[in-house]
Short mmCIF file of C-alpha atoms in Angstrom, two decimals:
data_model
loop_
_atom_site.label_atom_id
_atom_site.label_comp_id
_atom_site.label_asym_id
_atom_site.label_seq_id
_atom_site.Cartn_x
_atom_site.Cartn_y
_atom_site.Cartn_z
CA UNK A 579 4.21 -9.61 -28.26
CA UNK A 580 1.90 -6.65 -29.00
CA UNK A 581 0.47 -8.17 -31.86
CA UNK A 582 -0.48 -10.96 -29.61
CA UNK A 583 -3.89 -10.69 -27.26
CA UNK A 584 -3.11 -12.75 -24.06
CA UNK A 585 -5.80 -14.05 -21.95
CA UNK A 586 -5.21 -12.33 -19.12
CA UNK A 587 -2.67 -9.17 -18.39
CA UNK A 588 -1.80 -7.63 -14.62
CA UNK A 589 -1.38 -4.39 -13.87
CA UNK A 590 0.77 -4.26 -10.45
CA UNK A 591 3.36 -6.65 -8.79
CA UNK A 592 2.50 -6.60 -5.48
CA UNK A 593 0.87 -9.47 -3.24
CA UNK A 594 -2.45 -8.75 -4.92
CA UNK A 595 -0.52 -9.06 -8.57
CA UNK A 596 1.94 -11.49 -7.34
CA UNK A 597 -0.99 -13.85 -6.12
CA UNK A 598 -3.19 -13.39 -9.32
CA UNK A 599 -0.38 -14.16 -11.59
CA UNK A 600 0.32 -18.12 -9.72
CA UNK A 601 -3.35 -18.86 -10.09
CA UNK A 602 -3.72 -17.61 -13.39
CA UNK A 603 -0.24 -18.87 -14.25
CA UNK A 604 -1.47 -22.19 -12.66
CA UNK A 605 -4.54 -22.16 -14.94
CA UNK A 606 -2.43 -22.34 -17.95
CA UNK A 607 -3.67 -18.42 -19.18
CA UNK A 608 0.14 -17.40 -19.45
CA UNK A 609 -0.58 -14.03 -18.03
CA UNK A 610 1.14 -11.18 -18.63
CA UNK A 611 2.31 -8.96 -15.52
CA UNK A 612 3.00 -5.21 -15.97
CA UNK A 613 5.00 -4.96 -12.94
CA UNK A 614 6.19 -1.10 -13.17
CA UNK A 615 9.69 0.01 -13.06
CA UNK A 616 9.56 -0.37 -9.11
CA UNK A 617 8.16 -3.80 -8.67
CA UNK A 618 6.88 -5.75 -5.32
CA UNK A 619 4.76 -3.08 -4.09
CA UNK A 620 5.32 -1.58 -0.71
CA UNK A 621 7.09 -4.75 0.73
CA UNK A 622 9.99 -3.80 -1.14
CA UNK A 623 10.94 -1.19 1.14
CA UNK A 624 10.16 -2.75 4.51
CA UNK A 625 12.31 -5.23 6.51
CA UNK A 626 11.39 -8.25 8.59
CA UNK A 627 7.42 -8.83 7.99
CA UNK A 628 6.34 -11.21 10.86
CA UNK A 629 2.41 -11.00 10.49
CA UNK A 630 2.55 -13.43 6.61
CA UNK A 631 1.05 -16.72 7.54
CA UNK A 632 3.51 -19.37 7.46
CA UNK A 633 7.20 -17.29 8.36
CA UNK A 634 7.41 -18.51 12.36
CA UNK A 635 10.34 -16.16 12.42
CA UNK A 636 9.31 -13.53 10.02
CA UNK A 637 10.67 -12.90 6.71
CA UNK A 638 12.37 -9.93 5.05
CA UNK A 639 9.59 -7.94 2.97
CA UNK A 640 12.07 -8.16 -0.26
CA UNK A 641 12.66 -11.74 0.19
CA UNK A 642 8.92 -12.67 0.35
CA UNK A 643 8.33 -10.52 -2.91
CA UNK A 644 11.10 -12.19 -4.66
CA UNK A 645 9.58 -15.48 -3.96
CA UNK A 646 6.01 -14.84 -4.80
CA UNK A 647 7.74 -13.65 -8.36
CA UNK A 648 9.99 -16.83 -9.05
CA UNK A 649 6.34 -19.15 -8.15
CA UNK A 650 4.59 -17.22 -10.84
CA UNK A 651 7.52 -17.31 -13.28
CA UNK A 652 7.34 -21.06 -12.57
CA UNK A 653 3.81 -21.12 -13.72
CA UNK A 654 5.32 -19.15 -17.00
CA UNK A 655 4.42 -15.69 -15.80
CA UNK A 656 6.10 -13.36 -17.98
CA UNK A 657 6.84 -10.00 -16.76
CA UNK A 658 7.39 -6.58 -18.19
CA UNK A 659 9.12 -3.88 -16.09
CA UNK A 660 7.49 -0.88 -17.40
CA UNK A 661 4.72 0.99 -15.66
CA UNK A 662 1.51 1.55 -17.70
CA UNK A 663 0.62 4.73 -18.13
CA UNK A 664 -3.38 4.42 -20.43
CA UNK A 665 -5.76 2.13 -21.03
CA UNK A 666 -8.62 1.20 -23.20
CA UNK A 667 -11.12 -0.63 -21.41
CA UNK A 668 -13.63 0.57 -24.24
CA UNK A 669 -14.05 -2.86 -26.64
CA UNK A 670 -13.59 -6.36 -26.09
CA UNK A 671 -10.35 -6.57 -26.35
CA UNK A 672 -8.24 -4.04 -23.26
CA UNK A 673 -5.76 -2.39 -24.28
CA UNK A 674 -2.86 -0.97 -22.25
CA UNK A 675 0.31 0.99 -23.24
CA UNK A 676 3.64 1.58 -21.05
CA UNK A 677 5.73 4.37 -20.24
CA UNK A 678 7.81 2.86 -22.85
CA UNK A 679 5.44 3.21 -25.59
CA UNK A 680 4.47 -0.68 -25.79
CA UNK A 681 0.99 -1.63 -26.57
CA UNK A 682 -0.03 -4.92 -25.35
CA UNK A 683 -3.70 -6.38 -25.86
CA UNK A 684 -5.71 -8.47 -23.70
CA UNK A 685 -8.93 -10.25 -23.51
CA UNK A 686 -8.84 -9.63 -19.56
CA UNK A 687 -7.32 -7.05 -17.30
CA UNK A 688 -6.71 -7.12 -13.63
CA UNK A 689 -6.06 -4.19 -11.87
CA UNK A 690 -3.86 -4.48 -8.70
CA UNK A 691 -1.43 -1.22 -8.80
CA UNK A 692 -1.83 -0.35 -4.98
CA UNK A 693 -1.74 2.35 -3.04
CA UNK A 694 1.09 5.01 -2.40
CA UNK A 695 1.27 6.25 1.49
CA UNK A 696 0.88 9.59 2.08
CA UNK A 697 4.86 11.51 2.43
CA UNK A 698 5.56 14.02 4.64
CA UNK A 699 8.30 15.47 1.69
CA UNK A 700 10.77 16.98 4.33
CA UNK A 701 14.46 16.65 5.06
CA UNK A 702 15.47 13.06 6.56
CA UNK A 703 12.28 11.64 5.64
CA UNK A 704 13.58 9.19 2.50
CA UNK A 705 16.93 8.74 4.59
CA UNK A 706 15.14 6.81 7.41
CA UNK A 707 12.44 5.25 5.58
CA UNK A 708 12.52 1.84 7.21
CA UNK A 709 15.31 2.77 9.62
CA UNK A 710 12.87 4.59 11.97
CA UNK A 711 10.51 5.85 9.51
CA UNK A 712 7.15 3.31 9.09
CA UNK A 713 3.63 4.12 7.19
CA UNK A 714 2.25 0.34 9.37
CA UNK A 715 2.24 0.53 12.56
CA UNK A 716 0.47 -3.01 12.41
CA UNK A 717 3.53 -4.30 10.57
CA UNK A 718 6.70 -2.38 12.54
CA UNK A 719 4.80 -1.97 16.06
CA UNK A 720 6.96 -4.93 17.47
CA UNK A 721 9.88 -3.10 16.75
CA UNK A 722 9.83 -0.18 19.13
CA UNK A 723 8.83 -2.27 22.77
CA UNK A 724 9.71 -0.07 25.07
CA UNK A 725 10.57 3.18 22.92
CA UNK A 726 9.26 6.29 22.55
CA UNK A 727 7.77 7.24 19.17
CA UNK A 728 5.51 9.55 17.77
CA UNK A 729 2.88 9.95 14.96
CA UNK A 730 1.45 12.03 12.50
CA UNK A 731 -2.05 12.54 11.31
CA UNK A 732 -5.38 13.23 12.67
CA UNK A 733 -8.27 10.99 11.41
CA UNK A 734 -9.23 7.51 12.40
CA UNK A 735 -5.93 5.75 10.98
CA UNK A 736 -3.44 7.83 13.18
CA UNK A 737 -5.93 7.38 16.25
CA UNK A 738 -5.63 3.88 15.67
CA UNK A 739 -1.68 3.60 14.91
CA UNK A 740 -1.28 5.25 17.96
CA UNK A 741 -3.51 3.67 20.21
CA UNK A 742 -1.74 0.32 18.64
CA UNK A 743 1.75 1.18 19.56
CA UNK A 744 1.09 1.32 23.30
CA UNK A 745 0.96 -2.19 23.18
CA UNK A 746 4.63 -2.01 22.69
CA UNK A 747 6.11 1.27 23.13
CA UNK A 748 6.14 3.37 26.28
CA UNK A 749 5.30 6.23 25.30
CA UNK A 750 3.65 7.71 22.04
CA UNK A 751 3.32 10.91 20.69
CA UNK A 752 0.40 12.26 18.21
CA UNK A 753 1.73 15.07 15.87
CA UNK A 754 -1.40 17.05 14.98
CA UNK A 755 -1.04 20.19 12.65
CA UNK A 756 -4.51 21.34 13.75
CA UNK A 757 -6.29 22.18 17.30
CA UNK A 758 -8.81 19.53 16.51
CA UNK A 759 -8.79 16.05 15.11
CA UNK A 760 -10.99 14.86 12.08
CA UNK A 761 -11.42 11.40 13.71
CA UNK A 762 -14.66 10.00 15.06
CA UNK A 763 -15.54 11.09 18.92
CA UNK A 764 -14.93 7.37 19.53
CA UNK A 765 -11.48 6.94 18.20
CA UNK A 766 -10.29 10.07 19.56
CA UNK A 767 -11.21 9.05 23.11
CA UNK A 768 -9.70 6.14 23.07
CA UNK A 769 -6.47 8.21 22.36
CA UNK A 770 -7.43 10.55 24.89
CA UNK A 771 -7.94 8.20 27.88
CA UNK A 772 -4.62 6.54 27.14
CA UNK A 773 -1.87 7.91 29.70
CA UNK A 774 1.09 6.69 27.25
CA UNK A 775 -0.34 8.87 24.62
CA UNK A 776 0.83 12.77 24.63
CA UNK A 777 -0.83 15.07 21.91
CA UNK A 778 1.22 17.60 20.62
CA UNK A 779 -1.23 20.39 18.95
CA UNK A 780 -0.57 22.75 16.35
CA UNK A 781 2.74 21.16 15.18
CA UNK A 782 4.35 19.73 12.04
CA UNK A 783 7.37 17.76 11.39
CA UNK A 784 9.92 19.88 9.07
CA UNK A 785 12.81 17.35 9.52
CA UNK A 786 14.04 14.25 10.56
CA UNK A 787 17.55 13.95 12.32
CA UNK A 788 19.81 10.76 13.61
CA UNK A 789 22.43 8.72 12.54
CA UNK A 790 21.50 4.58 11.60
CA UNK A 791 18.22 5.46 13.09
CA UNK A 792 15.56 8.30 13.74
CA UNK A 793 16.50 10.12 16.72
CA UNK A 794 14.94 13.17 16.81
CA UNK A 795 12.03 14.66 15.21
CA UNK A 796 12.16 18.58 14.12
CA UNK A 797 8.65 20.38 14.60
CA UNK A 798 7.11 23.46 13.78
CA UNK A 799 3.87 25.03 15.37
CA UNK A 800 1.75 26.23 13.01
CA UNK A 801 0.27 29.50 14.35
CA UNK A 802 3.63 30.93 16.74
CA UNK A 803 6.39 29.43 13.66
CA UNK A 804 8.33 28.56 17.05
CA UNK A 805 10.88 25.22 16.21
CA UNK A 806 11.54 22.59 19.26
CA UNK A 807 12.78 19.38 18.69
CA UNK A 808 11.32 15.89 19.92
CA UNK A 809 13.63 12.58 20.89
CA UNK A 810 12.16 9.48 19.59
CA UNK A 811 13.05 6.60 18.11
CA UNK A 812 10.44 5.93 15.47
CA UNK A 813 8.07 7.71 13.31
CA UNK A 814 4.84 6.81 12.57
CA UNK A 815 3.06 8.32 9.09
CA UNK A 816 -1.00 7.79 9.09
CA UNK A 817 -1.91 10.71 7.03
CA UNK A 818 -3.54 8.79 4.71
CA UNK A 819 -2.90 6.60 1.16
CA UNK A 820 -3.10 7.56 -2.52
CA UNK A 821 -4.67 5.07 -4.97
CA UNK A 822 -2.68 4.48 -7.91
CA UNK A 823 -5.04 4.70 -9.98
CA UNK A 824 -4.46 8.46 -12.04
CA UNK A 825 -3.78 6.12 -15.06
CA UNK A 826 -7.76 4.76 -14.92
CA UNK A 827 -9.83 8.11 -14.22
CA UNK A 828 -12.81 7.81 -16.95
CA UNK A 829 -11.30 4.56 -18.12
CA UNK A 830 -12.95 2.91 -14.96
CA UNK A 831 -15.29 3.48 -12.25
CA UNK A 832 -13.44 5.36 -9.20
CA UNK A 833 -15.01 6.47 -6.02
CA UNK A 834 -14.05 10.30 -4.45
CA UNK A 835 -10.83 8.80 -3.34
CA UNK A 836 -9.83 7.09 -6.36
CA UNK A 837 -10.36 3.77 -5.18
CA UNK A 838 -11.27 1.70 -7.99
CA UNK A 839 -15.17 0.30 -7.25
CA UNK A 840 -16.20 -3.29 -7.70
CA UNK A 841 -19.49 -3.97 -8.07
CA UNK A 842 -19.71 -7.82 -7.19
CA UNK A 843 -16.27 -9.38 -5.35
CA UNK A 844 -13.39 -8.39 -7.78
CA UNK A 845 -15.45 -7.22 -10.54
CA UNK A 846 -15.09 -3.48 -11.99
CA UNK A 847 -17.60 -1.25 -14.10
CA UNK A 848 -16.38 -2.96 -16.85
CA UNK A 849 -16.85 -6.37 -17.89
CA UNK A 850 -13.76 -8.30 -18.17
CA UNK A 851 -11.84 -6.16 -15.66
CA UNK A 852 -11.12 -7.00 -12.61
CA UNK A 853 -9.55 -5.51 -9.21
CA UNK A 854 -7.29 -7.08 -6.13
CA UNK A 855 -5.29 -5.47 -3.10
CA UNK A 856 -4.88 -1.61 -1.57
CA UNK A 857 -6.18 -0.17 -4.88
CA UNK A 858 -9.65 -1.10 -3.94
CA UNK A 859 -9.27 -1.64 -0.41
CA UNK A 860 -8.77 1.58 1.88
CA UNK A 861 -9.44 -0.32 5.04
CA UNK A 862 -7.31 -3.34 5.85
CA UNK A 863 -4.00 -2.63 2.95
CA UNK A 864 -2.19 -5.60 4.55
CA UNK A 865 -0.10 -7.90 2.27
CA UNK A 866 -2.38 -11.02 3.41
CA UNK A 867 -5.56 -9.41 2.19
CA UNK A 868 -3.75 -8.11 -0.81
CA UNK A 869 -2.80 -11.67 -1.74
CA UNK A 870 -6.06 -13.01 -0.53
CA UNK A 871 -7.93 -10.51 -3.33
CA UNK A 872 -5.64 -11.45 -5.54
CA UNK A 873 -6.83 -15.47 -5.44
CA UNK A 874 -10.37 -14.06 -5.64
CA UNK A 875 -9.72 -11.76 -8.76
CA UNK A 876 -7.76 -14.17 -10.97
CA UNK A 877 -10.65 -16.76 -10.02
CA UNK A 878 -12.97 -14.73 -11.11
CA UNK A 879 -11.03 -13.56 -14.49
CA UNK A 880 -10.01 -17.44 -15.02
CA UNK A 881 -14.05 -18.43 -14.62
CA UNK A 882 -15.40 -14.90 -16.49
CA UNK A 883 -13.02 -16.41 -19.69
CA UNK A 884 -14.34 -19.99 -19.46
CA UNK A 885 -18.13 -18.64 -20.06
CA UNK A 886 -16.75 -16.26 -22.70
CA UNK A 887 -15.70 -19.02 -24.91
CA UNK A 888 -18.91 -21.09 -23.63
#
């Protein structure tokens, strides 16, 4: 196959990937998806999702990933599970090498490798991950009605995971590390006129206990060193997202973030690659706008080949 140029290849099997590869699959370009060695993107570790159009009782994140695979597969879709580590965006032609060593060549490219969430890195952390442990509180909100949970961060994102949750849970706590948050005066007083929101100051979470679930949350305060623990039953992460993009710098244009930057709908600084999901998109990162970018990016790839050979 590496002697081969395909029409189109895909970098990234999430929604954004999984999307572009039906409708370029549909369009009879046979595209090539890189799909790393951990494929489906972020779904793959989360349980019911009940906010995907067209589940009326929600659908297991796994099970909708699995699906979106077998529909491009049906449109001959082949897939690779190998994560690309370079490109060469350079000539006409892309080129784009795995982990593996494999070369592959293609007269398109389009970019959807996501973004990572932020990790706390402490004990418990990886052991609750979806049992307690959530990086979308838009996703796993419904979850904890009536429960106490807590979250971490400080800017705009944990101001509004936590103001959010108090649709559903009783009581929320925001783990700051700092005296101060970074978010805008606006956000923060929204989180500050909300009774069911405590703020706990000058802490940080060094460990996660429970059993099944999260039960209690381990804290340190940052100037005394004193330890307490806190009883919840969820934890919410909103310390940001890392674009997975390390793989592109000076291959493509990236803003300070790393987000890859489009300069007209899906289109990249350069021609004939193309971008779709939470690797461009630092705002909404929900599966439906993944997929929805994903539609948009293979369109544009499928139409940008048509006036090639025009």
């Amino acid at each position: 196959m590496s002697k081969n140029i395909k029409e189109v290849i895909i970098i990234g099997s999430g929604p954004a990937g999984l999307t572009a590869a039906i409708y370029n699959g549909r369009a009879n370009l046979n595209p090539l998806v890189i799909a790393g060695f951990e494929y489906g993107g972020q779904l793959m570790n989360t349980t019911l999702v009940e906010n995907y159009p067209g589940f009326v009782d929600g659908v297991d994140g796994p099970e909708l990933m699995q699906n979106m695979m077998k529909q491009a597969q049906k449109y001959n879709a082949e897939f690779l599970y190998e994560d690309a580590v370079d490109v060469d965006f350079s000539g006409d032609i892309k080129t784009i090498k795995t982990n593996e060593g494999k070369v592959f060549k293609a007269k398109s490219v389009i970019i959807a490798t996501g973004s990572s969430p932020r990790r706390l890195h402490v004990p418990g952390e990886d052991d609750f991950y979806g049992r307690g442990v959530s990086v979308c509180a838009t996703c796993d909100a419904s979850f904890y009605r009536d429960k106490v949970v807590a979250v971490v961060g400080g800017g705009d994102s944990a101001m509004e995971e936590s103001t959010y949750l108090t649709k559903f849970a009783k009581k929320v706590y925001v783990i700051h590390r700092r005296d101060e948050f970074r978010a805008s005066k606006a956000m923060q007083n929204r989180v500050f006129n909300n009774d069911k929101i405590e703020i706990v100051w000058n802490s940080q979470v060094i460990e996660i206990k429970g059993s099944q679930f999260v039960e209690t949350l381990v804290l340190e305060n940052t100037q005394s060193g004193e330890k307490s623990e806190l009883k919840v039953d969820g934890l919410f992460l909103a310390i940001g997202h890392v674009p997975n993009t390390k793989f592109l710098k000076g291959k493509v244009d990236l803003d300070e973030q790393g987000y890859v930057v489009v300069t007209d709908n899906t289109k990249t600084s350069v021609d004939g690659v193309f971008v779709a999901g939470d690797v461009r998109d630092y705002r909404y990162q929900q599966a439906i706008t993944a997929a929805g970018m994903g539609c948009m990016s293979a369109l544009d790839a499928e139409k940008w080949l048509s006036d090639q050979r025009d």
